[in-house]
Amino acid sequence: EDRPVPEPGPNEVLLRMHSVGICGSDVHYWQHGRIGDFVVKDPMVLGHEASGTVIKVGSGVTHLKPGDRVAIEPGVPREVDEFCKTGRYNLSPTIFFCATPPDDGNLCRYYKHSASYCYKLPDNVTFEEGALIEPLSVGIHACKRAGVTLGSKVFISGSGPIGLVNVIIAKMMGAAAVVITDLSASRLQKAKEVGADFTIQVKNETPQEVASKVEDVLGCMPEITVECTGVQACIQAGIYATRSGGTLVLVGLGSEMVTVPILNAAVREVDIRGIFRYCNTWPVAIALLASKRINIKPLVTHRFPLEKALEAFETTKRGEGVKVMLKCDPTDQSP
């Protein structure tokens, strides 16, 4: 609260923040102080799923003006390197990214950001939907990397927020059938609500048994598996489940080293692909939301004012609901 209001640079905008979602990575930094090689060494502002209102623009900004409602893409390349030139700026090693050490996030009242990575929201897209574009982008990027297309049979492992957005996007991209697994019955019920065709509650089955159940409900092995947990057994099940010649996309992040049946994947030509965040997804997501082709509103299950941020983080840590949203603008009275 005592942080000074920042002044935007020539190509930046100053925003009064509105809605900020809490991500599992935010909780992980809060609890453990690191994710892989990214270590918190100094106090850091969390938050990277966000939307807000422009209140001031830099001298070089022409596409935005005060009063514009925007969604914020949290990753901004610092230089035009080889990855930017090929359109894969998410892989740029020097990229700025909200709430990734040492870069501050945007869970605050006022925040400045590169204007090029702020996207104007149509009148029929809410602030909350604007904030949800960040997790939605993970689903768009993952399904593109997986090659989801008309008639695809898709297996999604994990029914947390990222698993759910992958259900939504896979169906939007033409998947004929989507099956999703999770330990939690309530999360699987939410997956049904957002479009999953089949759900499987995993208890203590082996990876091979999970793969067999996936094949049973689909009537065939899926061409595409999207793994959203990072758990070793789930990655193993993903390999066993995927049809020969198919694709497994690793979205969830777990241990640095995992044991997997790599020979099984190799001899069956199962392609294993990773994803790192996303790129070029905000315009796509905004178009989908504005046209009402997708509905992501059911993902938000809890809302808190910024003053109750600790309570909001505790709620996320306990795994309650799906997406916890913080409201940063005390003057806004919208529901």
Short mmCIF file of C-alpha atoms in Angstrom, two decimals:
data_model
loop_
_atom_site.label_atom_id
_atom_site.label_comp_id
_atom_site.label_asym_id
_atom_site.label_seq_id
_atom_site.Cartn_x
_atom_site.Cartn_y
_atom_site.Cartn_z
CA GLU A 1 0.00 0.00 0.00
CA ASP A 2 2.93 2.36 0.60
CA ARG A 3 4.49 1.76 -2.81
CA PRO A 4 4.64 4.94 -4.94
CA VAL A 5 2.47 5.12 -8.05
CA PRO A 6 4.87 4.37 -10.94
CA GLU A 7 5.31 6.72 -13.89
CA PRO A 8 4.95 5.07 -17.34
CA GLY A 9 7.84 5.24 -19.80
CA PRO A 10 7.35 6.35 -23.43
CA ASN A 11 6.03 2.94 -24.55
CA GLU A 12 4.27 1.98 -21.34
CA VAL A 13 0.87 2.52 -19.75
CA LEU A 14 -0.07 3.04 -16.12
CA LEU A 15 -2.97 0.87 -15.02
CA ARG A 16 -5.36 0.85 -12.12
CA MET A 17 -5.59 -2.86 -11.56
CA HIS A 18 -8.99 -4.53 -11.34
CA SER A 19 -8.94 -8.34 -11.33
CA VAL A 20 -5.95 -10.59 -10.59
CA GLY A 21 -6.20 -14.38 -10.45
CA ILE A 22 -4.05 -16.48 -8.15
CA CYS A 23 -1.98 -19.14 -9.90
CA GLY A 24 -0.40 -22.22 -8.39
CA SER A 25 3.00 -20.72 -9.16
CA ASP A 26 2.16 -17.66 -7.01
CA VAL A 27 1.40 -19.98 -4.09
CA HIS A 28 4.57 -21.98 -4.75
CA TYR A 29 6.78 -18.86 -4.63
CA TRP A 30 4.99 -17.75 -1.46
CA GLN A 31 5.51 -21.13 0.23
CA HIS A 32 8.86 -22.28 -1.13
CA GLY A 33 10.62 -19.16 -2.45
CA ARG A 34 11.60 -20.77 -5.73
CA ILE A 35 10.45 -22.69 -8.79
CA GLY A 36 13.34 -24.54 -10.41
CA ASP A 37 16.09 -22.06 -11.22
CA PHE A 38 13.89 -19.05 -10.42
CA VAL A 39 14.73 -18.11 -6.83
CA VAL A 40 13.15 -15.29 -4.79
CA LYS A 41 16.06 -13.31 -3.33
CA ASP A 42 14.31 -10.02 -2.59
CA PRO A 43 10.70 -9.02 -1.74
CA MET A 44 8.57 -9.59 -4.83
CA VAL A 45 5.02 -8.62 -5.84
CA LEU A 46 3.05 -11.67 -6.97
CA GLY A 47 0.31 -11.88 -9.62
CA HIS A 48 0.37 -12.39 -13.39
CA GLU A 49 -3.25 -13.18 -14.37
CA ALA A 50 -4.57 -9.67 -14.63
CA SER A 51 -6.74 -6.95 -16.11
CA GLY A 52 -7.16 -3.26 -15.35
CA THR A 53 -8.00 0.22 -16.60
CA VAL A 54 -5.53 2.52 -18.35
CA ILE A 55 -5.15 5.77 -16.40
CA LYS A 56 -2.05 7.23 -18.10
CA VAL A 57 -0.18 6.52 -21.35
CA GLY A 58 3.44 7.13 -22.32
CA SER A 59 4.32 9.64 -25.02
CA GLY A 60 4.81 6.95 -27.68
CA VAL A 61 1.56 5.06 -27.07
CA THR A 62 -1.14 5.56 -29.71
CA HIS A 63 -3.40 2.48 -29.57
CA LEU A 64 -4.57 2.97 -25.97
CA LYS A 65 -6.00 5.90 -24.02
CA PRO A 66 -7.05 6.58 -20.42
CA GLY A 67 -10.27 4.74 -19.61
CA ASP A 68 -9.54 1.73 -21.82
CA ARG A 69 -10.11 -1.63 -20.17
CA VAL A 70 -7.26 -4.04 -20.93
CA ALA A 71 -6.01 -7.57 -20.37
CA ILE A 72 -2.32 -7.84 -19.59
CA GLU A 73 0.06 -10.34 -21.19
CA PRO A 74 2.68 -10.78 -18.44
CA GLY A 75 5.63 -11.81 -20.63
CA VAL A 76 7.44 -8.99 -22.44
CA PRO A 77 10.65 -9.59 -24.43
CA ARG A 78 13.44 -7.25 -23.44
CA GLU A 79 15.18 -7.50 -26.80
CA VAL A 80 14.38 -8.54 -30.37
CA ASP A 81 16.39 -11.78 -30.45
CA GLU A 82 16.19 -14.87 -32.67
CA PHE A 83 13.14 -16.16 -30.77
CA CYS A 84 11.23 -12.93 -31.24
CA LYS A 85 12.08 -12.90 -34.95
CA THR A 86 10.53 -16.36 -35.38
CA GLY A 87 7.43 -15.46 -33.36
CA ARG A 88 8.36 -17.59 -30.33
CA TYR A 89 9.14 -14.74 -27.97
CA ASN A 90 8.11 -16.83 -24.95
CA LEU A 91 11.43 -18.67 -25.33
CA SER A 92 13.53 -15.49 -25.19
CA PRO A 93 16.04 -16.01 -22.35
CA THR A 94 15.88 -12.36 -21.25
CA ILE A 95 12.09 -12.03 -21.22
CA PHE A 96 10.44 -9.97 -18.47
CA PHE A 97 7.69 -11.97 -16.79
CA CYS A 98 5.39 -10.77 -14.03
CA ALA A 99 6.01 -12.44 -10.67
CA THR A 100 9.01 -14.44 -11.82
CA PRO A 101 12.12 -13.45 -9.85
CA PRO A 102 13.41 -10.78 -10.00
CA ASP A 103 10.43 -9.25 -11.87
CA ASP A 104 7.50 -7.90 -9.84
CA GLY A 105 3.97 -8.96 -10.67
CA ASN A 106 0.78 -6.94 -10.75
CA LEU A 107 -1.15 -7.86 -7.61
CA CYS A 108 -1.30 -4.21 -6.55
CA ARG A 109 -3.42 -1.07 -6.95
CA TYR A 110 -1.32 0.57 -9.67
CA TYR A 111 0.99 -1.07 -12.17
CA LYS A 112 2.87 -0.03 -15.30
CA HIS A 113 3.40 -2.34 -18.26
CA SER A 114 4.52 -2.35 -21.88
CA ALA A 115 1.64 -0.93 -23.92
CA SER A 116 2.25 -3.48 -26.70
CA TYR A 117 1.37 -6.27 -24.28
CA CYS A 118 -1.86 -4.67 -23.04
CA TYR A 119 -4.90 -5.66 -25.10
CA LYS A 120 -8.10 -3.64 -25.18
CA LEU A 121 -11.14 -5.57 -23.98
CA PRO A 122 -14.41 -5.36 -25.93
CA ASP A 123 -17.37 -4.03 -23.96
CA ASN A 124 -18.91 -7.50 -23.67
CA VAL A 125 -15.80 -9.06 -22.09
CA THR A 126 -15.54 -8.60 -18.32
CA PHE A 127 -12.45 -7.75 -16.27
CA GLU A 128 -12.53 -11.25 -14.78
CA GLU A 129 -12.59 -12.82 -18.22
CA GLY A 130 -9.69 -10.53 -19.14
CA ALA A 131 -7.68 -11.83 -16.20
CA LEU A 132 -8.56 -15.43 -17.12
CA ILE A 133 -6.99 -14.98 -20.57
CA GLU A 134 -3.63 -15.82 -18.98
CA PRO A 135 -4.51 -19.40 -17.93
CA LEU A 136 -6.68 -19.72 -21.05
CA SER A 137 -3.57 -18.92 -23.10
CA VAL A 138 -1.83 -21.95 -21.65
CA GLY A 139 -4.64 -24.09 -23.05
CA ILE A 140 -4.49 -22.39 -26.45
CA HIS A 141 -0.73 -22.83 -26.68
CA ALA A 142 -0.83 -26.45 -25.45
CA CYS A 143 -3.60 -27.50 -27.84
CA LYS A 144 -1.82 -25.82 -30.75
CA ARG A 145 1.42 -27.60 -29.86
CA ALA A 146 -0.55 -30.86 -29.59
CA GLY A 147 -2.16 -30.41 -32.99
CA VAL A 148 -5.76 -30.71 -31.81
CA THR A 149 -8.05 -30.58 -34.82
CA LEU A 150 -11.45 -31.70 -36.13
CA GLY A 151 -12.31 -35.14 -34.78
CA SER A 152 -9.37 -35.46 -32.38
CA LYS A 153 -9.69 -37.83 -29.44
CA VAL A 154 -7.97 -36.13 -26.49
CA PHE A 155 -6.90 -37.32 -23.04
CA ILE A 156 -6.27 -34.58 -20.46
CA SER A 157 -4.53 -35.53 -17.22
CA GLY A 158 -5.42 -33.31 -14.28
CA SER A 159 -8.60 -31.29 -13.73
CA GLY A 160 -7.17 -28.18 -12.11
CA PRO A 161 -7.54 -24.75 -13.76
CA ILE A 162 -5.07 -25.60 -16.55
CA GLY A 163 -6.69 -28.96 -17.25
CA LEU A 164 -10.07 -27.23 -17.46
CA VAL A 165 -8.93 -24.57 -19.95
CA ASN A 166 -7.45 -27.34 -22.07
CA VAL A 167 -10.86 -29.04 -22.10
CA ILE A 168 -12.50 -25.80 -23.23
CA ILE A 169 -9.94 -25.11 -25.96
CA ALA A 170 -9.69 -28.72 -27.20
CA LYS A 171 -13.46 -28.79 -27.71
CA MET A 172 -13.34 -25.36 -29.37
CA MET A 173 -10.65 -26.58 -31.78
CA GLY A 174 -12.79 -29.51 -32.90
CA ALA A 175 -11.99 -32.41 -30.59
CA ALA A 176 -14.66 -35.08 -30.99
CA ALA A 177 -14.14 -36.55 -27.54
CA VAL A 178 -12.24 -35.38 -24.45
CA VAL A 179 -11.59 -37.58 -21.42
CA ILE A 180 -10.09 -36.11 -18.26
CA THR A 181 -8.67 -37.72 -15.11
CA ASP A 182 -8.20 -36.43 -11.56
CA LEU A 183 -8.21 -37.57 -7.95
CA SER A 184 -11.00 -35.14 -7.05
CA ALA A 185 -14.64 -35.88 -7.87
CA SER A 186 -15.62 -32.20 -7.51
CA ARG A 187 -12.96 -31.10 -9.99
CA LEU A 188 -14.12 -33.76 -12.45
CA GLN A 189 -17.66 -32.45 -12.07
CA LYS A 190 -16.39 -28.98 -13.01
CA ALA A 191 -14.70 -30.54 -16.05
CA LYS A 192 -18.06 -31.96 -17.10
CA GLU A 193 -19.59 -28.49 -16.74
CA VAL A 194 -17.03 -26.94 -19.09
CA GLY A 195 -17.34 -29.62 -21.77
CA ALA A 196 -15.48 -32.83 -20.94
CA ASP A 197 -17.17 -35.85 -22.53
CA PHE A 198 -15.82 -38.43 -20.08
CA THR A 199 -14.27 -38.27 -16.61
CA ILE A 200 -12.22 -40.87 -14.75
CA GLN A 201 -11.58 -40.56 -11.02
CA VAL A 202 -8.15 -42.02 -10.35
CA LYS A 203 -7.63 -43.78 -7.03
CA ASN A 204 -4.66 -46.15 -6.81
CA GLU A 205 -4.50 -47.57 -10.34
CA THR A 206 -1.16 -48.17 -12.04
CA PRO A 207 -0.27 -45.96 -15.01
CA GLN A 208 -1.04 -48.86 -17.35
CA GLU A 209 -4.46 -49.32 -15.72
CA VAL A 210 -5.24 -45.62 -16.12
CA ALA A 211 -4.25 -45.86 -19.80
CA SER A 212 -6.53 -48.87 -20.23
CA LYS A 213 -9.47 -46.98 -18.66
CA VAL A 214 -8.87 -44.06 -21.01
CA GLU A 215 -8.98 -46.41 -24.00
CA ASP A 216 -12.13 -48.08 -22.68
CA VAL A 217 -14.15 -44.86 -22.34
CA LEU A 218 -12.97 -43.39 -25.66
CA GLY A 219 -13.33 -46.65 -27.56
CA CYS A 220 -9.78 -46.19 -28.84
CA MET A 221 -6.43 -44.78 -27.72
CA PRO A 222 -6.32 -40.96 -27.97
CA GLU A 223 -4.13 -39.34 -30.62
CA ILE A 224 -3.36 -36.54 -28.18
CA THR A 225 -2.59 -36.43 -24.48
CA VAL A 226 -2.20 -33.18 -22.55
CA GLU A 227 -0.50 -33.79 -19.19
CA CYS A 228 -1.32 -31.02 -16.69
CA THR A 229 -0.08 -32.39 -13.36
CA GLY A 230 3.68 -32.88 -13.61
CA VAL A 231 3.30 -36.04 -11.50
CA GLN A 232 5.58 -38.89 -12.57
CA ALA A 233 2.84 -41.56 -12.58
CA CYS A 234 0.61 -39.29 -14.69
CA ILE A 235 3.35 -38.70 -17.25
CA GLN A 236 3.85 -42.47 -17.43
CA ALA A 237 0.10 -42.98 -17.92
CA GLY A 238 0.18 -40.33 -20.66
CA ILE A 239 2.81 -42.24 -22.62
CA TYR A 240 1.02 -45.57 -22.24
CA ALA A 241 -2.33 -44.04 -23.18
CA THR A 242 -1.31 -42.16 -26.33
CA ARG A 243 -1.91 -43.89 -29.64
CA SER A 244 1.14 -44.90 -31.68
CA GLY A 245 2.15 -41.94 -33.81
CA GLY A 246 0.32 -39.57 -31.46
CA THR A 247 1.48 -36.63 -29.37
CA LEU A 248 1.96 -36.11 -25.64
CA VAL A 249 2.27 -32.49 -24.50
CA LEU A 250 3.80 -31.85 -21.08
CA VAL A 251 2.17 -28.84 -19.44
CA GLY A 252 2.40 -29.57 -15.72
CA LEU A 253 5.71 -28.92 -13.99
CA GLY A 254 6.91 -31.34 -11.33
CA SER A 255 10.27 -32.84 -10.41
CA GLU A 256 13.29 -31.99 -12.52
CA MET A 257 14.02 -35.70 -13.00
CA VAL A 258 11.28 -38.25 -13.66
CA THR A 259 11.34 -41.90 -14.69
CA VAL A 260 9.25 -42.61 -17.79
CA PRO A 261 8.79 -45.55 -20.19
CA ILE A 262 10.79 -43.79 -22.89
CA LEU A 263 11.34 -46.96 -24.92
CA ASN A 264 7.57 -47.44 -25.15
CA ALA A 265 7.24 -43.89 -26.53
CA ALA A 266 10.22 -44.29 -28.88
CA VAL A 267 9.21 -47.52 -30.59
CA ARG A 268 5.61 -46.34 -31.01
CA GLU A 269 6.66 -42.93 -32.35
CA VAL A 270 4.83 -41.02 -29.64
CA ASP A 271 6.02 -37.43 -29.90
CA ILE A 272 6.70 -35.79 -26.54
CA ARG A 273 6.47 -32.00 -26.59
CA GLY A 274 6.92 -29.39 -23.91
CA ILE A 275 5.36 -25.97 -23.60
CA PHE A 276 6.67 -22.85 -21.89
CA ARG A 277 3.87 -20.42 -21.10
CA TYR A 278 2.46 -19.17 -24.46
CA CYS A 279 2.89 -16.69 -27.28
CA ASN A 280 0.56 -14.86 -29.68
CA THR A 281 -2.54 -15.97 -27.78
CA TRP A 282 -4.23 -12.84 -26.39
CA PRO A 283 -5.88 -11.73 -29.68
CA VAL A 284 -7.20 -15.29 -30.21
CA ALA A 285 -8.57 -15.50 -26.67
CA ILE A 286 -10.22 -12.07 -26.86
CA ALA A 287 -11.88 -13.00 -30.16
CA LEU A 288 -13.23 -16.23 -28.66
CA LEU A 289 -14.57 -14.46 -25.57
CA ALA A 290 -16.10 -11.55 -27.49
CA SER A 291 -17.87 -13.91 -29.89
CA LYS A 292 -19.14 -16.00 -26.94
CA ARG A 293 -17.76 -19.13 -28.56
CA ILE A 294 -16.38 -20.17 -25.18
CA ASN A 295 -17.49 -19.60 -21.59
CA ILE A 296 -14.79 -19.40 -18.93
CA LYS A 297 -16.84 -17.64 -16.25
CA PRO A 298 -17.54 -20.91 -14.34
CA LEU A 299 -13.83 -21.19 -13.54
CA VAL A 300 -14.00 -18.40 -10.95
CA THR A 301 -15.27 -19.92 -7.70
CA HIS A 302 -13.93 -17.47 -5.07
CA ARG A 303 -13.55 -13.68 -4.98
CA PHE A 304 -11.72 -11.53 -2.44
CA PRO A 305 -10.84 -7.84 -2.12
CA LEU A 306 -7.12 -7.03 -2.20
CA GLU A 307 -7.22 -6.39 1.57
CA LYS A 308 -7.96 -10.09 2.05
CA ALA A 309 -5.14 -11.33 -0.19
CA LEU A 310 -3.72 -13.61 2.51
CA GLU A 311 -7.11 -15.31 2.92
CA ALA A 312 -7.30 -15.69 -0.85
CA PHE A 313 -3.86 -17.30 -0.98
CA GLU A 314 -4.75 -19.65 1.88
CA THR A 315 -7.90 -20.68 0.00
CA THR A 316 -5.85 -21.48 -3.12
CA LYS A 317 -3.24 -23.33 -1.06
CA ARG A 318 -5.96 -25.58 0.38
CA GLY A 319 -7.11 -26.44 -3.12
CA GLU A 320 -10.62 -25.10 -2.61
CA GLY A 321 -12.69 -24.30 -5.69
CA VAL A 322 -11.02 -23.70 -9.02
CA LYS A 323 -9.87 -20.13 -9.62
CA VAL A 324 -9.55 -17.56 -6.84
CA MET A 325 -9.85 -13.95 -8.05
CA LEU A 326 -8.68 -10.83 -6.24
CA LYS A 327 -10.35 -7.48 -6.83
CA CYS A 328 -7.84 -4.63 -6.59
CA ASP A 329 -10.00 -1.57 -7.30
CA PRO A 330 -11.97 -0.57 -4.19
CA THR A 331 -13.98 2.04 -6.13
CA ASP A 332 -15.46 -0.50 -8.53
CA GLN A 333 -18.89 -1.78 -7.50
CA SER A 334 -19.48 -4.32 -10.29
CA PRO A 335 -20.34 -7.87 -9.16
#
